[in-house]
PDB file of C-alpha atoms in Angstrom:
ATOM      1  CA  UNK N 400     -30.402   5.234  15.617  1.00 63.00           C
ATOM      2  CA  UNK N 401     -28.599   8.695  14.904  1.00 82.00           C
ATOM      3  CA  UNK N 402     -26.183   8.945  11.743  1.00 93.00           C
ATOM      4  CA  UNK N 403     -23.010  10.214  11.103  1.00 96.00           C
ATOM      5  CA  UNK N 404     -23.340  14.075  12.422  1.00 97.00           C
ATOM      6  CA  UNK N 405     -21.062  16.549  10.353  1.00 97.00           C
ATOM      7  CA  UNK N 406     -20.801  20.424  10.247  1.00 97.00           C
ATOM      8  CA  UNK N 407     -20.846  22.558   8.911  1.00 97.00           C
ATOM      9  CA  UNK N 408     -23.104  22.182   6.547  1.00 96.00           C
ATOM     10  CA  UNK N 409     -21.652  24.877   4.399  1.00 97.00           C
ATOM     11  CA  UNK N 410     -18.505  26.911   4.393  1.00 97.00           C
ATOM     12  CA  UNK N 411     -17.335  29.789   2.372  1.00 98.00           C
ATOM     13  CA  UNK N 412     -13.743  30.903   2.567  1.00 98.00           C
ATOM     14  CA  UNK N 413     -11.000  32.909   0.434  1.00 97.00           C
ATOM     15  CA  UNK N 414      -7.859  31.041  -0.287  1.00 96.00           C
ATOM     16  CA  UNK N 415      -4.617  30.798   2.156  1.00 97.00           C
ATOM     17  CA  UNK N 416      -7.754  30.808   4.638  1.00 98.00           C
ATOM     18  CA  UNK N 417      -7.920  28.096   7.336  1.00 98.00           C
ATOM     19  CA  UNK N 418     -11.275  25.858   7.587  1.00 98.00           C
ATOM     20  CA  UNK N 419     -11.986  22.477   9.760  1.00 98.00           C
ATOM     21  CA  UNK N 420     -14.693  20.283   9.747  1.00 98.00           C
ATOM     22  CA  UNK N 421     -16.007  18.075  12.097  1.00 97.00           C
ATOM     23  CA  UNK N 422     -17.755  14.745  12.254  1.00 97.00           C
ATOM     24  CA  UNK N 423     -19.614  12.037  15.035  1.00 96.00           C
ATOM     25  CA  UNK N 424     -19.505   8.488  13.883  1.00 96.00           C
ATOM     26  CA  UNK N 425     -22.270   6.346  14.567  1.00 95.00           C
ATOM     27  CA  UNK N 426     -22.126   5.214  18.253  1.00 93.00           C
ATOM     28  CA  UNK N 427     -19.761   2.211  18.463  1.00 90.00           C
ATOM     29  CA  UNK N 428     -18.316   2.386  15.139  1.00 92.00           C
ATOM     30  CA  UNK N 429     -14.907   1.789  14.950  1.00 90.00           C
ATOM     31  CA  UNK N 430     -13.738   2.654  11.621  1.00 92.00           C
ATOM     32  CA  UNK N 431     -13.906   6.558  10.557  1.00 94.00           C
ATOM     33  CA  UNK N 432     -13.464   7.853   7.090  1.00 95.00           C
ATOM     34  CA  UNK N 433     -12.788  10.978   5.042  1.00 97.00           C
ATOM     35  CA  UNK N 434     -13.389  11.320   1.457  1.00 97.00           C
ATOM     36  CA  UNK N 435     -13.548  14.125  -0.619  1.00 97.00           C
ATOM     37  CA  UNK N 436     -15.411  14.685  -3.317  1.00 97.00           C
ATOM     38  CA  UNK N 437     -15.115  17.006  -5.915  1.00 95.00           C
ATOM     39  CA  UNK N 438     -18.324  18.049  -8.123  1.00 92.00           C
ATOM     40  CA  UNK N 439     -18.739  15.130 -10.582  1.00 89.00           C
ATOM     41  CA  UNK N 440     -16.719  13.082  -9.568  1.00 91.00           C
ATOM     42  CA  UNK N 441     -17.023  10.072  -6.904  1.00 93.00           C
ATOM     43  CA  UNK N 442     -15.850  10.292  -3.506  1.00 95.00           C
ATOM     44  CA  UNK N 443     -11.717  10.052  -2.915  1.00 95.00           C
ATOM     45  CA  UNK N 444     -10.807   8.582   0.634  1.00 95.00           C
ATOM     46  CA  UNK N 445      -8.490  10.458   2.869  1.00 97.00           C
ATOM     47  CA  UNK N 446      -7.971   9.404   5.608  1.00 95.00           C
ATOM     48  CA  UNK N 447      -9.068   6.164   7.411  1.00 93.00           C
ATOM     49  CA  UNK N 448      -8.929   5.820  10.795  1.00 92.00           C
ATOM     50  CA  UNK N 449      -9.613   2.591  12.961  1.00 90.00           C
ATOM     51  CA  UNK N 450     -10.601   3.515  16.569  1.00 87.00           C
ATOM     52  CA  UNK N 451      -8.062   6.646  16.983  1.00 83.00           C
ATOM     53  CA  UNK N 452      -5.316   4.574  14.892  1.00 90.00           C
ATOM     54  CA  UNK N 453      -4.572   5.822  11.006  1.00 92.00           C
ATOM     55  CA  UNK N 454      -5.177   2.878   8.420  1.00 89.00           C
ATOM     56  CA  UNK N 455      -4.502   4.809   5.767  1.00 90.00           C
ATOM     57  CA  UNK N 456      -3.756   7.943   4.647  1.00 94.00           C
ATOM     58  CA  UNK N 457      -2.020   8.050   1.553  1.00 92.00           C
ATOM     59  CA  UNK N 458      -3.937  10.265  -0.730  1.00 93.00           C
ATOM     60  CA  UNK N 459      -4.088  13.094   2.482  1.00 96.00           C
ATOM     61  CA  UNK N 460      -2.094  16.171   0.707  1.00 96.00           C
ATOM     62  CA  UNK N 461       0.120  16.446   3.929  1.00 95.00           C
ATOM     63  CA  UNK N 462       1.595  19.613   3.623  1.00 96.00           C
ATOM     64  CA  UNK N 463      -1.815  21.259   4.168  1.00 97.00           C
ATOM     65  CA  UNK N 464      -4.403  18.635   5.428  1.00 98.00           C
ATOM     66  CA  UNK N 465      -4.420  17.086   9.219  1.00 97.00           C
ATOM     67  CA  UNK N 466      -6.597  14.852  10.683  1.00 97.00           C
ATOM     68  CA  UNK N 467      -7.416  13.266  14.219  1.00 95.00           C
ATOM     69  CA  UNK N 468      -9.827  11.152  16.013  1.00 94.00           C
ATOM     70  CA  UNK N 469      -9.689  11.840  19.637  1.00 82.00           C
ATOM     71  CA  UNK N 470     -10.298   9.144  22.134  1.00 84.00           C
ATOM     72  CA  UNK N 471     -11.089   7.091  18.444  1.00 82.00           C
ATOM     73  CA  UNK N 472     -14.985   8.856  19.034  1.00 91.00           C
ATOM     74  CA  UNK N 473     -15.294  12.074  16.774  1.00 94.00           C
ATOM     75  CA  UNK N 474     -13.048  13.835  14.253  1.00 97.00           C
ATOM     76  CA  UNK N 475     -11.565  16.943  12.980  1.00 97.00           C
ATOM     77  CA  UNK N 476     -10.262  17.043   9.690  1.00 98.00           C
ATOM     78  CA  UNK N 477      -8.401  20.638   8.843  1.00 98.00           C
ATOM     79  CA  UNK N 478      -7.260  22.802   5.523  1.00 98.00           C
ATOM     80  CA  UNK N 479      -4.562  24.734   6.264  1.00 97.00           C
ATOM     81  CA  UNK N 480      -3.816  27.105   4.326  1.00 97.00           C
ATOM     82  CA  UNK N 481      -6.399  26.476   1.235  1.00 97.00           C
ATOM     83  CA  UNK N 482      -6.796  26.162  -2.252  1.00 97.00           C
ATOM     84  CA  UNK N 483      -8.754  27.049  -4.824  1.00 97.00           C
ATOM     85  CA  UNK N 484      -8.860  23.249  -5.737  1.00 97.00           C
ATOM     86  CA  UNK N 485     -10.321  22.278  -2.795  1.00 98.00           C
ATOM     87  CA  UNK N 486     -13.635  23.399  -3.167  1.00 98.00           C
ATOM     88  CA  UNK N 487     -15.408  19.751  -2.371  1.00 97.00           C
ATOM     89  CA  UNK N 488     -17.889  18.376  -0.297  1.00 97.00           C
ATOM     90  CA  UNK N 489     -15.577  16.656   2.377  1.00 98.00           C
ATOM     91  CA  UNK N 490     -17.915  13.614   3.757  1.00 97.00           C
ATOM     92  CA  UNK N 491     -17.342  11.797   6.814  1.00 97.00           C
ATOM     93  CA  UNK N 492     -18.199   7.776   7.390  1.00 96.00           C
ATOM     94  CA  UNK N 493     -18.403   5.025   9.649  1.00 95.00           C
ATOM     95  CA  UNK N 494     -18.433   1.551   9.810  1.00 93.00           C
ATOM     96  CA  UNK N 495     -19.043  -1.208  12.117  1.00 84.00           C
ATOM     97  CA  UNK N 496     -19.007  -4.618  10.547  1.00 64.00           C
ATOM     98  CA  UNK N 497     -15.205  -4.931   9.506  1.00 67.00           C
ATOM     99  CA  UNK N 498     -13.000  -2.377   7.902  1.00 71.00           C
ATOM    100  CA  UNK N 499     -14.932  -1.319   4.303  1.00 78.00           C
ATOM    101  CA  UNK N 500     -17.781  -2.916   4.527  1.00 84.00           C
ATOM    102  CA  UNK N 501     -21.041  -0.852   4.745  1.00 90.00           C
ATOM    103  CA  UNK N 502     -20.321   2.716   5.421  1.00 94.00           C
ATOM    104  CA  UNK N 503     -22.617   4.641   6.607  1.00 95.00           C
ATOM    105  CA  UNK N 504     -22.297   8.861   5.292  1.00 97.00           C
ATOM    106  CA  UNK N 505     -22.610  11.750   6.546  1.00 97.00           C
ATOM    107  CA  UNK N 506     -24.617  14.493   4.839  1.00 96.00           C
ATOM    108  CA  UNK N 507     -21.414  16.119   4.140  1.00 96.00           C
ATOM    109  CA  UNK N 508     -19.792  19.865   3.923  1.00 97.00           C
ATOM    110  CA  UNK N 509     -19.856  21.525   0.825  1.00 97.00           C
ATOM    111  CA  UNK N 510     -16.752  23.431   0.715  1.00 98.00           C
ATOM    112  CA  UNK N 511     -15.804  27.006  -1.281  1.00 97.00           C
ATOM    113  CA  UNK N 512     -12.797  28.226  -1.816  1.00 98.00           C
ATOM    114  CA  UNK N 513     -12.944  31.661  -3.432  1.00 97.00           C
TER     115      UNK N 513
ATOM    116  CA  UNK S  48      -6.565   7.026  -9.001  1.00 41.00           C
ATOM    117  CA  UNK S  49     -10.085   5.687  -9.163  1.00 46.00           C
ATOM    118  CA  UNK S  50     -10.304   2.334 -10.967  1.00 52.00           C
ATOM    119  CA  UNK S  51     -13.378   0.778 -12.893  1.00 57.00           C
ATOM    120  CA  UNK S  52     -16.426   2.945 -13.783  1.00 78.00           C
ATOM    121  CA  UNK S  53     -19.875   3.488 -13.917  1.00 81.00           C
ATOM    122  CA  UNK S  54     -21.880   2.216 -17.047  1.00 79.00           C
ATOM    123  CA  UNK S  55     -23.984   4.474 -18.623  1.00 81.00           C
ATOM    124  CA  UNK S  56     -23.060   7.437 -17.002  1.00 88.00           C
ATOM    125  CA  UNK S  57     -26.372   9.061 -17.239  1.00 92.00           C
ATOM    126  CA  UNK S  58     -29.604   6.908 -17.856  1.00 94.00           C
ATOM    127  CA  UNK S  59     -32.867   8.504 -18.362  1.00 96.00           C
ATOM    128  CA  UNK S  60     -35.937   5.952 -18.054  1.00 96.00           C
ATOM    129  CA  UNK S  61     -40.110   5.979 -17.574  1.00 97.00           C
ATOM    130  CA  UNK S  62     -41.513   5.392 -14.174  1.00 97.00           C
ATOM    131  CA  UNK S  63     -42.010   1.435 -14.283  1.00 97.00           C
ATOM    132  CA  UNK S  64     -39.001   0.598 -16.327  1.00 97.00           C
ATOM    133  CA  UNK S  65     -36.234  -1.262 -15.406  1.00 97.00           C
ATOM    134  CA  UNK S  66     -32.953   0.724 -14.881  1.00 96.00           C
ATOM    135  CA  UNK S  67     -29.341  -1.435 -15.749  1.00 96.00           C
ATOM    136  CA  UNK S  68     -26.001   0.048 -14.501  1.00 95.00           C
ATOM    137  CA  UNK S  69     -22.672  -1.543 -15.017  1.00 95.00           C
ATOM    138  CA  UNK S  70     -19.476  -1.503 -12.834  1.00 94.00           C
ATOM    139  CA  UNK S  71     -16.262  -2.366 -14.452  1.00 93.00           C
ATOM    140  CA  UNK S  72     -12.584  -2.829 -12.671  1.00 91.00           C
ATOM    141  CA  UNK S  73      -9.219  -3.718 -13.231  1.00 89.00           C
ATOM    142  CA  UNK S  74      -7.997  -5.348 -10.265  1.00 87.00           C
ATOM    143  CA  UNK S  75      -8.746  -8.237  -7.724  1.00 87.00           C
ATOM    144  CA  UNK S  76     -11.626  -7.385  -5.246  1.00 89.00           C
ATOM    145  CA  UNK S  77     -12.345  -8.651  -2.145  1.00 89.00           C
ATOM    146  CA  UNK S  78     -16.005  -7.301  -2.182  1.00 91.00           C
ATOM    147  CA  UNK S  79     -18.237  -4.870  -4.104  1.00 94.00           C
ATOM    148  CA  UNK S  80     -20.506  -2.451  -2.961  1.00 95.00           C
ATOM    149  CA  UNK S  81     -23.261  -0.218  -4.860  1.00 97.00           C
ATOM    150  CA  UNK S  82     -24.414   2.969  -3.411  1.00 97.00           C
ATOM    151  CA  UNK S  83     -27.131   5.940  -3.813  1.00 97.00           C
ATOM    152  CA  UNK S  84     -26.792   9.816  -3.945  1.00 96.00           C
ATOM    153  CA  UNK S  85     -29.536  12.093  -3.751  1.00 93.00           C
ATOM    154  CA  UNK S  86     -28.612  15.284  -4.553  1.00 87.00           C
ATOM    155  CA  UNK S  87     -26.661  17.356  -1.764  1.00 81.00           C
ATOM    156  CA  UNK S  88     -26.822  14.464   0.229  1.00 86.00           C
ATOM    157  CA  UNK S  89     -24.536  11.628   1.747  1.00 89.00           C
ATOM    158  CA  UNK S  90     -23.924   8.025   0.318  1.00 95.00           C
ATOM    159  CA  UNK S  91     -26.145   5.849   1.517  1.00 97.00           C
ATOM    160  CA  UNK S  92     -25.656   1.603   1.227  1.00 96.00           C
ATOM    161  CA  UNK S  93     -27.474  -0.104  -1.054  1.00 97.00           C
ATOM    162  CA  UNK S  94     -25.758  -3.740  -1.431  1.00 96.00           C
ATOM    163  CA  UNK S  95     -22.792  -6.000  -0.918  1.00 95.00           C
ATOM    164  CA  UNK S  96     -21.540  -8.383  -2.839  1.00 96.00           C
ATOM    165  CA  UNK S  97     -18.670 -10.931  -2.079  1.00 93.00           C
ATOM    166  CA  UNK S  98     -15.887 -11.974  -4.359  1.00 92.00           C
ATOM    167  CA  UNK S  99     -17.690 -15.388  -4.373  1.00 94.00           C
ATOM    168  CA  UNK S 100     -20.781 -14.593  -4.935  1.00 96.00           C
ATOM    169  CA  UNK S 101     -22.482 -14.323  -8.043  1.00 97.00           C
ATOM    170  CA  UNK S 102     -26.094 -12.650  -7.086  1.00 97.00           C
ATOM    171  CA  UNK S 103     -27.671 -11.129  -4.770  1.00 97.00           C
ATOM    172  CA  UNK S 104     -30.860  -9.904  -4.164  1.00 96.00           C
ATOM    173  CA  UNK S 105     -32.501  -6.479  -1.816  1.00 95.00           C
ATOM    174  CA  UNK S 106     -36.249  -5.849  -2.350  1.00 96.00           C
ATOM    175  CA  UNK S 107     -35.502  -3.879  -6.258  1.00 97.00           C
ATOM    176  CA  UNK S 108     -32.831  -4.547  -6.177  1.00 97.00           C
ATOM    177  CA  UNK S 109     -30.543  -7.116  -8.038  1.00 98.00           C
ATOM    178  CA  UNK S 110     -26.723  -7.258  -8.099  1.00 98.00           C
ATOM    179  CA  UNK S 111     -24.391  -9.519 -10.367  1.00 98.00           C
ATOM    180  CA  UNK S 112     -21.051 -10.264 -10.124  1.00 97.00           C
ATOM    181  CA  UNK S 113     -18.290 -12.071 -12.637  1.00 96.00           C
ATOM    182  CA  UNK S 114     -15.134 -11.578 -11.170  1.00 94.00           C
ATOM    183  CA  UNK S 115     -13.956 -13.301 -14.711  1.00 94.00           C
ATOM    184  CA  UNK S 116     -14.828 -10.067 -16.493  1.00 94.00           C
ATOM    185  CA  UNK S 117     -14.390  -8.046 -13.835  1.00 94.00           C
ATOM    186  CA  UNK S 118     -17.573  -6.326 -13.725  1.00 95.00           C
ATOM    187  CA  UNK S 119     -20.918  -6.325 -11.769  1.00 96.00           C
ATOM    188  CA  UNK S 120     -24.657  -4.826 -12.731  1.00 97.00           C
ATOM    189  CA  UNK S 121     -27.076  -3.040 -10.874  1.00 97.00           C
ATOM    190  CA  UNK S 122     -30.587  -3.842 -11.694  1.00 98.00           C
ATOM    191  CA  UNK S 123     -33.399  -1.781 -10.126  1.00 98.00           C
ATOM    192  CA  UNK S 124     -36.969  -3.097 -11.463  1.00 97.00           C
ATOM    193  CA  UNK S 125     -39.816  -1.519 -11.608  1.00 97.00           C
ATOM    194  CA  UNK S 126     -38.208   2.147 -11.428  1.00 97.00           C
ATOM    195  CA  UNK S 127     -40.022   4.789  -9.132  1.00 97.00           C
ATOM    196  CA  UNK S 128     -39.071   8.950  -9.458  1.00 96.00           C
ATOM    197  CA  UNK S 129     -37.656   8.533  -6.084  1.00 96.00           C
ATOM    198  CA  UNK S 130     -35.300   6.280  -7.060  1.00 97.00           C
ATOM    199  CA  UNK S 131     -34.173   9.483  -8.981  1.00 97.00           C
ATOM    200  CA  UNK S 132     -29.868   9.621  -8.046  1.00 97.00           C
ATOM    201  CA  UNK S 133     -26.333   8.691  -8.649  1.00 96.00           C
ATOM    202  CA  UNK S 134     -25.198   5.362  -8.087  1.00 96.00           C
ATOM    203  CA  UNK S 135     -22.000   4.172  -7.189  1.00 96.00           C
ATOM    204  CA  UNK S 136     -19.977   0.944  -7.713  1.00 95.00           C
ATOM    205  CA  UNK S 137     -17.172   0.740  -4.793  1.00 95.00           C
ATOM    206  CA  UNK S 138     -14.515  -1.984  -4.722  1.00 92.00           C
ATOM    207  CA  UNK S 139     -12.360  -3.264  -1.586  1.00 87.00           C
ATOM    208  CA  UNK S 140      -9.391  -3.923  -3.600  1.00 79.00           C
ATOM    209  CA  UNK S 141      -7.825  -7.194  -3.171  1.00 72.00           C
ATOM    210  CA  UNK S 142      -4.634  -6.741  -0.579  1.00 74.00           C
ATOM    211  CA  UNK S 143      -5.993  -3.374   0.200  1.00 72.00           C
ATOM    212  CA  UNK S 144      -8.058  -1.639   3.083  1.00 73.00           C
ATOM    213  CA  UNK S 145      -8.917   1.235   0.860  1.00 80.00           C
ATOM    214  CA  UNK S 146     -12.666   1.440  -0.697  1.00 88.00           C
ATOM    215  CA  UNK S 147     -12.579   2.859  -3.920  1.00 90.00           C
ATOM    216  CA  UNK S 148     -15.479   4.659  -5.877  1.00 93.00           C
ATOM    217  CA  UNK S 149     -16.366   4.758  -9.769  1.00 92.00           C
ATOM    218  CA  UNK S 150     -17.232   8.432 -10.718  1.00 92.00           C
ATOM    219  CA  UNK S 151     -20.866   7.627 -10.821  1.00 93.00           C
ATOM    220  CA  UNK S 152     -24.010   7.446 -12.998  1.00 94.00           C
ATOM    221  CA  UNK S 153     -26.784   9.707 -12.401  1.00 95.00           C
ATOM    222  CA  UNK S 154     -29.886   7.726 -13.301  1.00 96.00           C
ATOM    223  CA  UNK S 155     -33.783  10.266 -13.494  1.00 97.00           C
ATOM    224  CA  UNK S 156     -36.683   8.407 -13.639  1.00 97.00           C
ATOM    225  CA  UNK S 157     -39.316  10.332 -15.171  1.00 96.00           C
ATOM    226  CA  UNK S 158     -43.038  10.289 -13.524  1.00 92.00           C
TER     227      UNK S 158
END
């Protein structure tokens, strides 16, 4: 079975730049996720999305962070412009069984914001 | 912000030994889940554990839970260098669909 596809695998950018990322679930799994996480630290969801529907995305920084699941298959998640702060590794997941219950990751883009 | 944490948050053991990690939280959970990092890599599942459940166990593996303390453990017996990572206590918040991750202990298991 194929995992969760993301890419880049690495992206280097100055700040005010623009920078998306992409991801492929897991055929057949419903439930998408973004976290973030930042070196250290554990990973921060978000966005969660449930077939192309947002479940919640109230830790997304609006003003400069989009998301969408098209046709509730793949998914683009977007910086625009960036910050020095969010230099991350931005990893993508999917579920099948029920919302939250064994996500499967992605192998994740490291992110650098000079 | 990110509730309950990791317990040590660094463990360094022998090849052989047994390796304990501890998950505290504040709040009500619907289900726990423990995960493994390898470095510059993606999360991969290790166990679930249900608010009413006490133990369970995965080849290595053994997970407790007391939702009276509010805390679980992680056992892995009979450590190998490969099981060389960070591990990660998530909790599905009671009330909540969000998942929400400790910051993480890095365990090394020395050959």
């Amino acid at each position: 079975e194929a995992g969760v596809a993301q890419s880049p695998r690495y992206k280097i950018i100055e700040k005010r730049q623009s920078v998306a990322f992409w991801c492929n679930p897991i055929s057949g799994h419903a439930t998408l996720y973004w976290y973030q996480q930042i070196l250290g630290q554990g990973p921060k969801l978000l966005i969660q999305f449930q077939n192309n529907g947002v479940v919640d995305d109230s830790q997304l920084p609006k003003d400069r962070f989009s998301a969408e699941r098209l046709k509730g298959v793949d998914s683009t998640l977007k910086i625009q412009p960036a910050k020095l702060e969010d230099s991350a590794v931005y990893l993508c997941a999917s579920s099948l069984v029920g919302l939250n219950e064994k996500l499967f990751f992605g192998s994740g883009t490291q992110l650098s914001v000079l | 912000s990110q509730q309950g944490e990791e317990d040590p948050q660094a463990l360094s053991i022998q090849e052989g030994e047994n390796a304990t990690m501890n998950c505290s939280y504040k709040t009500s959970i619907n289900n726990l889940q423990w995960y493994r990092q390898n470095s510059g890599r993606g999360l991969v599942h290790l166990i679930l554990i249900r608010s009413n459940e006490r133990e369970k166990h995965s080849g290595r593996l053994r997970v407790t839970l007391d939702t009276s303390k509010k805390s679980s453990s992680l056992l892995i017996t009979a450590s190998r260098a490969a099981d060389t990572a960070s591990y990660f206590c998530a909790r599905l918040q009671g009330g909540s669909e969000k998942l929400v991750f400790g910051k993480g202990m890095k365990l090394t298991v020395n050959p």
